[in-house]
Amino acid sequence: MVIKSPANDSNVSNPTKRIRWATQRVKGVNETHIRQSIRDRFQHRKAGSTEKKRQSGEAPHLDGIEEESESSEPTDGSEQGGRRIYFNIPLPESAKDEDGHPIFHYERNKIRTAKYTPLSFVPKNLWFQFHNIANIYFLFVILLGIYWIFGNPNPALSSVPLIVILFLTAVKDGIEDWRRTVLDNELNNAPTHRLVEWNNVNTSEDTISLWRRIKKAVTHSIISTYKLWKSKRKNKSAEGKSYAQRALDESRPSVDTRQSHRTSVFSIQSRTSEDGIQMTPVPSPQPDRSNEAGNNRLTVNDRPTTSFPFEGEGNGQPANGHLATPKDKQPGPGQVPAKFYGSLLDPFKQVPGNARFKEDYWKSVQVGDFVRLYNGDQIPADVVVLATSDPDGQCYVETKNLDGETNLKVRKGLHCGRQMKHAKDCERASFMIESEPPNPNLYQFSGVARWSQRDVRKPEDPGAEMAEPISINNLLLRGCSLRNTKWVLGVVVYTGRETKIMLNSGITPSKRSRIARDLNWYVIYNFVVLFFMCLVSGIVQGVTWAKSRTSSDFFEYGSIGGSPPLDGFITFWSCVILFQNLVPISLYISLEIVRLAQAFFIYSDTFMYYERIDYPCTPKSWNISDDLGQIEYVFSDKTGTLTQNVMEFKKCTINGVPYGEAYTEAQAGMQRRQGIDIEAEGAKAHKQIAEDRVRMLQDLRKMHDNPYLHDDELTFVAPDFVTDLGGASGAEQRAANEEFMLALALCHTVITERTAGDPPKLEFKAQSPDEAALVATARDCGFTVMGRSQDSIILNVLGEERQYAVLNTLEFNSSRKRMSAIIRMPSGKIILYCKGADSVIYSRLRPSEQSQLRRVTGEHLEMFAREGLRTLCIACKEVGESEYQAWNKEHDLAAAAITDREDKLEAVSDAIERELTLLGGTAIEDRLQDGVPDAIALLGDAGIKLWVLTGDKVETAINIGFSCNLLNNDMDLIVFKIEDESLETAEIELDKHLEAFGLTGSDEELHLARKDHRAPDPTHAIVIDGDSLKLVLEDQLRQKFLLLCKQCKSVLCCRVSPSQKAAVVRMVKNGLDVMTLSVGDGANDVAMIQEADVGVGIAGEEGRQAVMSSDYAIGQFRFLQRLILVHGRWSYRRLAETIANFFYKNIVWTFALFWYQIYNNFDVTYLVDYTYIILFNVAFTSLPVIFMGIVDQDVSDKVSLAVPQLYRRGIERKEWTTVKFWTYMIDGIYQSVVCYYMGHLLFAPGRFVTHNGLEINDRPRIGVYVACPTIVVVNTYVLMNMYRLDWLFLLLVAFSILLIWFWTGVYTAFSSSLQFYKAAPQVFGQLSFWAMVLLTVAICLLPRFAAKSMQKLYRPRDIDIIREQVRQGKFDYLNRYEAYVPPAKVPSAASSDASEPPKPKQRGGTALADDERPIYPPSVANTGTTHNPRSNNGSDETDYTGRHLSMDHPPRPSFDRPRPSFDRIRDSMDRIRPSFEASNDFTSAALLTRLESSHSGTPTRKTLHGCSSLR
């Protein structure tokens, strides 16, 4: 490979790959094997090479990037070396088999997410259903009943419950799968335009097997029948309609199926005909006849000149139609030569000209196809963009289907393909694409296009080999939608299950609730009880038949088995049938119904509906609702979860001068802790801010009447900045302010969108709201980003329009913690602007320079962070022409690499981002969401411990902690900071803090901690950063760290990575054996959301990454209190009572039948009619228990929130315990004795005669005497255990009780009941029956009633006392509120700048996770370039200590000019409690002033482990 470039190719803008942390879901246990097999076929690129370099202490340096050679073709039919796709180039022999067909067989683009086909539905669905052990058990019971020797009187009837359950489940599964099938068909048959009548050498004809043809034929016949039936119904309903009415009912394909302005393409004729269409608005004109003798290439005159913008010299295509070469364009005086990109078009290639774009189905698209996409189209496969309708080759896509983000992303066409516009151009293009194998990373792609560049003046020359890198910025992913772009031409690289969206379609890990896990053990207990019941019956029956000289010798005709052992064996299995209700199949179905209803109630709760984004609380895993009632630990992200993720630029420091006025929530919180009246202070501050706003707007208008400045959108209030910009403080400060704003306006990846108006309104679409806020502030100050033109940014600087060439963009990633833009200024100079975390920028400044500026800026950034603001540094560097040209060649080679491209680009970027000059810093406010402090306080009162796991700076997290009630001024703040990488040091620090609590970290203490669910005293809180966290998570320290955190009221983990978040959750969940909940809003929260027992995603205004992987999705953090304290507590208590009552009622029934066996030698004679056994769980007792789990309610939702302490019973897991299970079991056994022996004793004397002289002491009628009271007892018992007694539940209990009388009367009215015939009138007509029913119910329930009464009178629980108070009217005040909200504290004076006009909606930007933000808050954690030996990534961090600090704080110097906001926060810092601040080099300002610029100077200069030197 040769990258062809001129000697001086400076004006370049190679789009580098956006390296972001990819969301990769953890595979569920039930995931299909197809996806696994696909991933197993490919060998993923070796990752982590940079990580290993960091661990080894090797500093990255640029020794030259070697050019990659083309690897040999693999011959084993695999793609281990990557994928090669050829376009109009014959396949090499190594890529063909012996028949000349391609070796590689790519996935079809047809997607199938449905499980079943019409042929496989019945067997496959039954196979899945019988994975349930309960179904297998009852199938086994039914099969036993088929054999008459086991005594089942009606085998067919016994199979009815299982058949009904299987049928209903199959119907549900069938409906769900049919919907999936319909969606699959709609997607697979969606229209797209692909090139036909040309040879795609990458694929061969697919052979269809006989079995596949049969399946397709059956499916097509069913679909055809269904469509025919629908059409007949439609025609019948349409009879009598006029033509106009019918026309209104029918869709017009040209309008409804495609939204486009290109009527010549999207006409009805083109939609209905099978002919292909050209890729031009009019049929492409044929080449001039005079050219036929020579070649078949088009000239400029052959191309359309109106509808398509056509690049001329700017893209290497001069007016004469020849491809330009570097020699064609000689730079003029003072000009820099332009980059020559080449073209994929072969000017000498002879083509037949038959190719055309034809509308086809998605399922027909193959790897190597040319496709043409229109505005509004969904992308059918993963497509590399060659050309677009935009002159700069840009297009816009919406990735909502991939990551939930609705903001538009920019994708660019390859420079070498921008001249391709016609179908004939596709025939003339000869090139090859090398790419990595399919992988699920949505944010990375490595590929390269290779071709031979031929010179039109040298036809005999074979041409020079050229290459252009392909990154994720050149790739359109399947499922995205094309927006604001007329058309796109691209080539397909991945199809079907190999596309990135399909490789990411794995389900969220399957979670089972704790009760469901415990339930398996209790079912096993029941199996054990059943086994012993059957064993005793079998043994007694065998022994009985073994006896001789008994009455059975005279009255029996012999046993069924013929021998005692065989008789006992038969009896054992007969008892399994008789006592089958002990393990009820209806239990599982009932629990599914209960959980489904609970999920519906959660979804329907209007008090958890977020109207702003039209989003209710959405259960995604509705089978774990009871876990919500047992949560003890909540792990929360900060940005976007506790805060709004709506960024507002508030302050900055430029050249050592602070600007900006704001009164933040964190500042108000600090003043509240000092005893200051924040209402008065806030009103004073807001008044000052309002006055300054008016003055600043006036000064801005005087300086420049900016038409793009909207008064209501101004967030940066700094009138002194405007006066300094006008030169009031001298030329130096004016130049610094201008340079600073230029850096904000040029160093970004923001997209400018114009809204119609006079003047048009500019909206900025950014990857993060931070970046949009920075660019918007530059606009407000007169440095307006008007848009981009090819490789340039157009700025309006104080009324003067300028154009800046963007040479390179070194984009942000989570390891770099910075981004840079290399700009060619109008003067010809090359300037690198860099913005990023303070530690990263400071380590790259010129050594021994700007010492005073560093100190002052560090102090300002520290104060900004204490106000709760997100800060970053801005720096720049002038790059020489020769230096840049040498570096750019290395950059081009790194960008064209297929393997380890990220590592090579990072090394190249690191080489130039050195020797920087500090400009200043910015501060952005991310305000708390509404109700967060109250919600946290309420959760704390409930006994729930909240940990914050964030990627933000320590000072920012601490101040947010004070703002949202996590921290208070009475706490001792333990700042856990390890000064070296030694585990011994970390252990010493842990032992020191544990000693303060009287702990040593032993196993005995951990055992006691697991049993102690009390909330820790609010005396201590711990703050730890990512570097130290990595150490304490090691095996030998993890237990001690866990016990230390157990003693702290609040825990804040700062600067942590996604994997560390998951590790912390895992540590607490497994170490303390507690229920955990994780809540977050970003992609970096997915790991901890999936690790926790319950994962909750915040549906932000943009991003949905966390929501897609969560169990519950809510719109705001404050809804968490209602989800947990109301619905969670209800669900847990309801389900616990439901299961306990289910086991109880089956014990009563089964043992009542068992006691009868004592008196018939355990010969398994049925005491009751067999229909009673079948209907007991299905009809007679099911409704009360199910509705107990659905509607029972101890107290209302308002009382649940008013008394959050009621939730603690769930934390302690007291609603469902082993003691409770066995208590209900013993109670059931007692009641079964009463139910049976009341009837037994009634008939025992043998003198029972009715009034007409007939006896009713036969077995079926005695069974009525036993069965009816038992049903009454069971349902009344459930009624006694209910808290909420209303008419609905009383009606259900009465209905269930009366149902057995109704069934007995109806069933015995027919002679088919045999011996049971006329049993109802005979039994129900006896007074003894009714007397026994009443007496049995009383005796059975009296102990339970007495125990409950004694408990509530003498040992009342919290809920009993609260219920009494509710009846006494002590909570009547809650009725004044629609939904109870805890009493508000003192209103936050910093809730907003109250004097400001209403804030506009959030500027375009997605709610990204902290670790993905291109604009990052100052880093005190690991970065990819500082290589701290304590971290895999390295860090330059603030020197925090946990030592007790002196209360004395040295006064800080004042400034000449009054700056109210700065002086106010400085004074607050002087008075603040020094438990976590000030002195002993604690602050970041102290560190930054001593930070050696370890990454400046020569790239090869080494320090100890690449770490910054602290002097």
mmCIF file of C-alpha atoms in Angstrom, residues 648-896:
data_model
loop_
_atom_site.group_PDB
_atom_site.id
_atom_site.type_symbol
_atom_site.label_atom_id
_atom_site.label_comp_id
_atom_site.label_asym_id
_atom_site.label_seq_id
_atom_site.Cartn_x
_atom_site.Cartn_y
_atom_site.Cartn_z
ATOM 1 C CA GLU A 648 -25.302 26.007 31.255
ATOM 2 C CA PHE A 649 -22.035 27.906 30.884
ATOM 3 C CA LYS A 650 -21.665 29.968 34.054
ATOM 4 C CA LYS A 651 -18.070 31.005 34.621
ATOM 5 C CA CYS A 652 -14.602 30.994 33.148
ATOM 6 C CA THR A 653 -11.084 32.117 33.902
ATOM 7 C CA ILE A 654 -9.009 33.702 31.127
ATOM 8 C CA ASN A 655 -5.397 34.725 31.522
ATOM 9 C CA GLY A 656 -5.802 34.587 35.298
ATOM 10 C CA VAL A 657 -8.940 36.740 35.394
ATOM 11 C CA PRO A 658 -12.231 35.110 36.589
ATOM 12 C CA TYR A 659 -15.476 35.969 34.817
ATOM 13 C CA GLY A 660 -19.096 35.069 35.411
ATOM 14 C CA GLU A 661 -21.824 35.541 37.995
ATOM 15 C CA ALA A 662 -23.898 32.623 39.314
ATOM 16 C CA TYR A 663 -25.485 31.396 42.520
ATOM 17 C CA THR A 664 -25.468 27.622 42.392
ATOM 18 C CA GLU A 665 -27.228 24.991 44.470
ATOM 19 C CA ALA A 666 -23.939 23.753 45.850
ATOM 20 C CA GLN A 667 -23.037 27.259 46.964
ATOM 21 C CA ALA A 668 -26.423 27.642 48.636
ATOM 22 C CA GLY A 669 -25.877 24.310 50.355
ATOM 23 C CA MET A 670 -22.518 25.433 51.727
ATOM 24 C CA GLN A 671 -24.032 28.655 53.042
ATOM 25 C CA ARG A 672 -26.900 26.734 54.625
ATOM 26 C CA ARG A 673 -24.346 24.613 56.477
ATOM 27 C CA GLN A 674 -22.728 27.835 57.759
ATOM 28 C CA GLY A 675 -26.040 29.062 59.145
ATOM 29 C CA ILE A 676 -26.456 31.796 56.539
ATOM 30 C CA ASP A 677 -29.968 32.796 55.518
ATOM 31 C CA ILE A 678 -29.846 31.506 51.979
ATOM 32 C CA GLU A 679 -33.170 33.088 51.057
ATOM 33 C CA ALA A 680 -31.843 36.562 51.758
ATOM 34 C CA GLU A 681 -28.441 35.755 50.332
ATOM 35 C CA GLY A 682 -29.995 34.176 47.260
ATOM 36 C CA ALA A 683 -32.304 37.120 46.650
ATOM 37 C CA LYS A 684 -29.367 39.491 46.930
ATOM 38 C CA ALA A 685 -27.289 37.429 44.522
ATOM 39 C CA HIS A 686 -30.104 37.087 42.014
ATOM 40 C CA LYS A 687 -30.725 40.818 42.066
ATOM 41 C CA GLN A 688 -27.058 41.459 41.341
ATOM 42 C CA ILE A 689 -27.062 38.847 38.566
ATOM 43 C CA ALA A 690 -30.147 40.393 36.964
ATOM 44 C CA GLU A 691 -28.527 43.812 36.927
ATOM 45 C CA ASP A 692 -25.313 42.417 35.484
ATOM 46 C CA ARG A 693 -27.277 40.573 32.798
ATOM 47 C CA VAL A 694 -28.947 43.751 31.616
ATOM 48 C CA ARG A 695 -25.632 45.588 31.577
ATOM 49 C CA MET A 696 -23.865 42.790 29.710
ATOM 50 C CA LEU A 697 -26.560 42.632 27.026
ATOM 51 C CA GLN A 698 -26.334 46.381 26.537
ATOM 52 C CA ASP A 699 -22.553 46.254 26.227
ATOM 53 C CA LEU A 700 -22.714 43.342 23.784
ATOM 54 C CA ARG A 701 -25.187 45.211 21.582
ATOM 55 C CA LYS A 702 -22.984 48.269 21.623
ATOM 56 C CA MET A 703 -19.912 46.317 20.633
ATOM 57 C CA HIS A 704 -21.677 44.286 17.951
ATOM 58 C CA ASP A 705 -25.363 43.960 17.193
ATOM 59 C CA ASN A 706 -25.231 40.179 17.080
ATOM 60 C CA PRO A 707 -28.369 38.940 15.285
ATOM 61 C CA TYR A 708 -27.819 35.430 16.679
ATOM 62 C CA LEU A 709 -27.815 36.550 20.320
ATOM 63 C CA HIS A 710 -31.111 35.790 22.052
ATOM 64 C CA ASP A 711 -31.493 37.479 25.405
ATOM 65 C CA ASP A 712 -33.375 34.604 27.003
ATOM 66 C CA GLU A 713 -30.625 32.103 26.131
ATOM 67 C CA LEU A 714 -27.745 33.977 27.740
ATOM 68 C CA THR A 715 -26.318 31.923 30.627
ATOM 69 C CA PHE A 716 -22.852 33.473 30.901
ATOM 70 C CA VAL A 717 -23.397 36.716 32.838
ATOM 71 C CA ALA A 718 -20.125 38.644 32.910
ATOM 72 C CA PRO A 719 -20.277 42.350 31.987
ATOM 73 C CA ASP A 720 -16.620 42.724 32.907
ATOM 74 C CA PHE A 721 -15.768 40.197 30.208
ATOM 75 C CA VAL A 722 -17.414 42.415 27.590
ATOM 76 C CA THR A 723 -15.564 45.493 28.790
ATOM 77 C CA ASP A 724 -12.277 43.568 28.757
ATOM 78 C CA LEU A 725 -13.103 42.307 25.283
ATOM 79 C CA GLY A 726 -13.439 45.939 24.300
ATOM 80 C CA GLY A 727 -9.956 46.673 25.639
ATOM 81 C CA ALA A 728 -10.744 48.201 29.034
ATOM 82 C CA SER A 729 -8.046 46.116 30.736
ATOM 83 C CA GLY A 730 -5.463 46.479 28.038
ATOM 84 C CA ALA A 731 -4.577 44.882 24.750
ATOM 85 C CA GLU A 732 -3.132 41.764 26.365
ATOM 86 C CA GLN A 733 -6.352 40.819 28.150
ATOM 87 C CA ARG A 734 -8.379 41.682 25.085
ATOM 88 C CA ALA A 735 -6.237 39.386 22.935
ATOM 89 C CA ALA A 736 -6.500 36.639 25.567
ATOM 90 C CA ASN A 737 -10.286 36.888 25.642
ATOM 91 C CA GLU A 738 -10.482 36.746 21.844
ATOM 92 C CA GLU A 739 -8.145 33.750 21.694
ATOM 93 C CA PHE A 740 -10.151 31.970 24.379
ATOM 94 C CA MET A 741 -13.444 32.440 22.540
ATOM 95 C CA LEU A 742 -11.828 31.382 19.277
ATOM 96 C CA ALA A 743 -10.753 28.164 20.968
ATOM 97 C CA LEU A 744 -14.336 27.502 22.104
ATOM 98 C CA ALA A 745 -15.673 28.243 18.622
ATOM 99 C CA LEU A 746 -13.124 26.115 16.746
ATOM 100 C CA CYS A 747 -12.302 23.121 18.953
ATOM 101 C CA HIS A 748 -15.477 21.024 18.748
ATOM 102 C CA THR A 749 -17.484 18.622 16.613
ATOM 103 C CA VAL A 750 -20.746 20.555 16.791
ATOM 104 C CA ILE A 751 -23.229 20.575 13.908
ATOM 105 C CA THR A 752 -24.959 23.848 13.140
ATOM 106 C CA GLU A 753 -28.621 23.735 12.193
ATOM 107 C CA ARG A 754 -30.512 26.782 11.017
ATOM 108 C CA THR A 755 -34.150 27.451 11.796
ATOM 109 C CA ALA A 756 -35.967 29.723 9.379
ATOM 110 C CA GLY A 757 -36.302 33.318 10.475
ATOM 111 C CA ASP A 758 -34.880 36.755 10.035
ATOM 112 C CA PRO A 759 -32.210 36.312 11.062
ATOM 113 C CA PRO A 760 -32.249 32.519 11.161
ATOM 114 C CA LYS A 761 -31.911 30.933 14.562
ATOM 115 C CA LEU A 762 -28.869 28.718 15.048
ATOM 116 C CA GLU A 763 -29.111 25.459 16.951
ATOM 117 C CA PHE A 764 -26.076 23.414 17.842
ATOM 118 C CA LYS A 765 -26.203 19.613 17.733
ATOM 119 C CA ALA A 766 -23.385 18.073 19.729
ATOM 120 C CA GLN A 767 -22.344 14.690 21.044
ATOM 121 C CA SER A 768 -22.651 16.080 24.567
ATOM 122 C CA PRO A 769 -24.586 19.012 26.020
ATOM 123 C CA ASP A 770 -21.342 20.374 27.524
ATOM 124 C CA GLU A 771 -19.906 20.989 24.083
ATOM 125 C CA ALA A 772 -23.090 22.624 22.838
ATOM 126 C CA ALA A 773 -23.032 24.945 25.860
ATOM 127 C CA LEU A 774 -19.461 26.039 25.101
ATOM 128 C CA VAL A 775 -20.207 26.806 21.460
ATOM 129 C CA ALA A 776 -23.428 28.595 22.392
ATOM 130 C CA THR A 777 -21.533 30.834 24.820
ATOM 131 C CA ALA A 778 -19.026 31.694 22.110
ATOM 132 C CA ARG A 779 -21.971 32.637 19.911
ATOM 133 C CA ASP A 780 -23.478 34.851 22.612
ATOM 134 C CA CYS A 781 -20.146 36.665 22.958
ATOM 135 C CA GLY A 782 -19.949 37.360 19.221
ATOM 136 C CA PHE A 783 -17.966 34.346 17.992
ATOM 137 C CA THR A 784 -20.707 32.557 16.104
ATOM 138 C CA VAL A 785 -20.221 29.225 14.366
ATOM 139 C CA MET A 786 -22.146 29.687 11.136
ATOM 140 C CA GLY A 787 -21.484 26.230 9.774
ATOM 141 C CA ARG A 788 -18.953 24.116 7.940
ATOM 142 C CA SER A 789 -17.855 24.250 4.348
ATOM 143 C CA GLN A 790 -15.986 21.180 3.204
ATOM 144 C CA ASP A 791 -12.983 21.087 5.544
ATOM 145 C CA SER A 792 -13.499 24.519 7.071
ATOM 146 C CA ILE A 793 -15.466 26.207 9.827
ATOM 147 C CA ILE A 794 -17.123 29.515 9.046
ATOM 148 C CA LEU A 795 -17.185 31.954 11.973
ATOM 149 C CA ASN A 796 -18.808 35.300 12.409
ATOM 150 C CA VAL A 797 -16.379 37.124 14.683
ATOM 151 C CA LEU A 798 -17.970 40.348 15.939
ATOM 152 C CA GLY A 799 -19.657 40.897 12.580
ATOM 153 C CA GLU A 800 -16.735 39.808 10.436
ATOM 154 C CA GLU A 801 -17.091 36.496 8.635
ATOM 155 C CA ARG A 802 -13.971 34.341 8.627
ATOM 156 C CA GLN A 803 -13.132 30.884 7.369
ATOM 157 C CA TYR A 804 -10.808 28.565 9.279
ATOM 158 C CA ALA A 805 -9.495 25.398 7.682
ATOM 159 C CA VAL A 806 -9.785 22.357 9.961
ATOM 160 C CA LEU A 807 -6.739 20.254 9.231
ATOM 161 C CA ASN A 808 -7.313 17.490 11.789
ATOM 162 C CA THR A 809 -9.681 16.721 14.621
ATOM 163 C CA LEU A 810 -8.278 14.574 17.423
ATOM 164 C CA GLU A 811 -11.487 13.578 19.094
ATOM 165 C CA PHE A 812 -12.266 12.837 22.691
ATOM 166 C CA ASN A 813 -12.217 9.365 24.199
ATOM 167 C CA SER A 814 -12.416 8.059 27.731
ATOM 168 C CA SER A 815 -8.678 7.418 28.030
ATOM 169 C CA ARG A 816 -7.445 10.684 26.446
ATOM 170 C CA LYS A 817 -9.766 12.911 28.473
ATOM 171 C CA ARG A 818 -9.205 15.676 25.933
ATOM 172 C CA MET A 819 -9.872 16.679 22.363
ATOM 173 C CA SER A 820 -7.912 18.829 19.959
ATOM 174 C CA ALA A 821 -8.449 20.610 16.673
ATOM 175 C CA ILE A 822 -5.617 21.616 14.366
ATOM 176 C CA ILE A 823 -6.651 24.807 12.571
ATOM 177 C CA ARG A 824 -5.058 26.760 9.759
ATOM 178 C CA MET A 825 -5.736 30.368 10.546
ATOM 179 C CA PRO A 826 -6.518 32.936 7.844
ATOM 180 C CA SER A 827 -2.981 34.228 8.300
ATOM 181 C CA GLY A 828 -1.594 30.815 7.318
ATOM 182 C CA LYS A 829 -0.425 29.831 10.788
ATOM 183 C CA ILE A 830 -1.284 26.408 12.142
ATOM 184 C CA ILE A 831 -2.727 26.449 15.671
ATOM 185 C CA LEU A 832 -3.635 23.429 17.792
ATOM 186 C CA TYR A 833 -6.456 24.070 20.271
ATOM 187 C CA CYS A 834 -6.896 21.530 23.068
ATOM 188 C CA LYS A 835 -9.488 21.275 25.819
ATOM 189 C CA GLY A 836 -9.743 18.666 28.525
ATOM 190 C CA ALA A 837 -9.326 17.758 32.173
ATOM 191 C CA ASP A 838 -7.129 20.048 34.213
ATOM 192 C CA SER A 839 -4.604 17.360 35.170
ATOM 193 C CA VAL A 840 -4.287 16.280 31.537
ATOM 194 C CA ILE A 841 -3.808 19.810 30.203
ATOM 195 C CA TYR A 842 -1.451 20.886 32.990
ATOM 196 C CA SER A 843 0.785 17.879 32.396
ATOM 197 C CA ARG A 844 1.186 18.954 28.749
ATOM 198 C CA LEU A 845 2.018 22.616 29.251
ATOM 199 C CA ARG A 846 5.425 24.047 28.435
ATOM 200 C CA PRO A 847 7.685 23.351 31.399
ATOM 201 C CA SER A 848 8.937 26.218 33.527
ATOM 202 C CA GLU A 849 6.539 28.694 31.940
ATOM 203 C CA GLN A 850 3.324 30.441 33.076
ATOM 204 C CA SER A 851 3.900 29.480 36.717
ATOM 205 C CA GLN A 852 1.844 32.392 38.062
ATOM 206 C CA LEU A 853 -0.947 31.773 35.555
ATOM 207 C CA ARG A 854 -1.011 28.092 36.448
ATOM 208 C CA ARG A 855 -1.375 28.872 40.143
ATOM 209 C CA VAL A 856 -4.126 31.441 39.687
ATOM 210 C CA THR A 857 -6.039 29.369 37.162
ATOM 211 C CA GLY A 858 -5.804 26.304 39.412
ATOM 212 C CA GLU A 859 -7.260 28.296 42.294
ATOM 213 C CA HIS A 860 -10.110 29.519 40.129
ATOM 214 C CA LEU A 861 -10.897 26.024 38.908
ATOM 215 C CA GLU A 862 -10.897 24.778 42.484
ATOM 216 C CA MET A 863 -13.452 27.405 43.484
ATOM 217 C CA PHE A 864 -15.580 26.646 40.466
ATOM 218 C CA ALA A 865 -15.591 22.968 41.379
ATOM 219 C CA ARG A 866 -16.594 23.759 44.946
ATOM 220 C CA GLU A 867 -19.598 25.571 43.564
ATOM 221 C CA GLY A 868 -20.646 22.291 41.963
ATOM 222 C CA LEU A 869 -19.570 23.353 38.472
ATOM 223 C CA ARG A 870 -17.984 21.070 35.883
ATOM 224 C CA THR A 871 -14.629 22.491 34.853
ATOM 225 C CA LEU A 872 -12.083 21.978 32.119
ATOM 226 C CA CYS A 873 -8.959 23.693 30.808
ATOM 227 C CA ILE A 874 -8.302 25.341 27.452
ATOM 228 C CA ALA A 875 -4.835 25.465 25.881
ATOM 229 C CA CYS A 876 -3.253 26.059 22.487
ATOM 230 C CA LYS A 877 -0.022 25.591 20.569
ATOM 231 C CA GLU A 878 1.432 26.981 17.356
ATOM 232 C CA VAL A 879 2.681 24.207 15.074
ATOM 233 C CA GLY A 880 5.326 24.793 12.455
ATOM 234 C CA GLU A 881 4.614 23.875 8.840
ATOM 235 C CA SER A 882 7.366 21.293 8.578
ATOM 236 C CA GLU A 883 6.506 19.818 11.959
ATOM 237 C CA TYR A 884 2.899 19.477 10.949
ATOM 238 C CA GLN A 885 3.681 17.908 7.571
ATOM 239 C CA ALA A 886 5.868 15.254 9.179
ATOM 240 C CA TRP A 887 3.287 14.558 11.847
ATOM 241 C CA ASN A 888 0.421 14.447 9.354
ATOM 242 C CA LYS A 889 2.089 11.689 7.349
ATOM 243 C CA GLU A 890 2.333 9.609 10.489
ATOM 244 C CA HIS A 891 -1.292 10.416 11.247
ATOM 245 C CA ASP A 892 -2.402 9.296 7.781
ATOM 246 C CA LEU A 893 -0.601 5.993 8.203
ATOM 247 C CA ALA A 894 -2.157 5.436 11.616
ATOM 248 C CA ALA A 895 -5.626 6.316 10.335
ATOM 249 C CA ALA A 896 -5.252 3.831 7.470
#
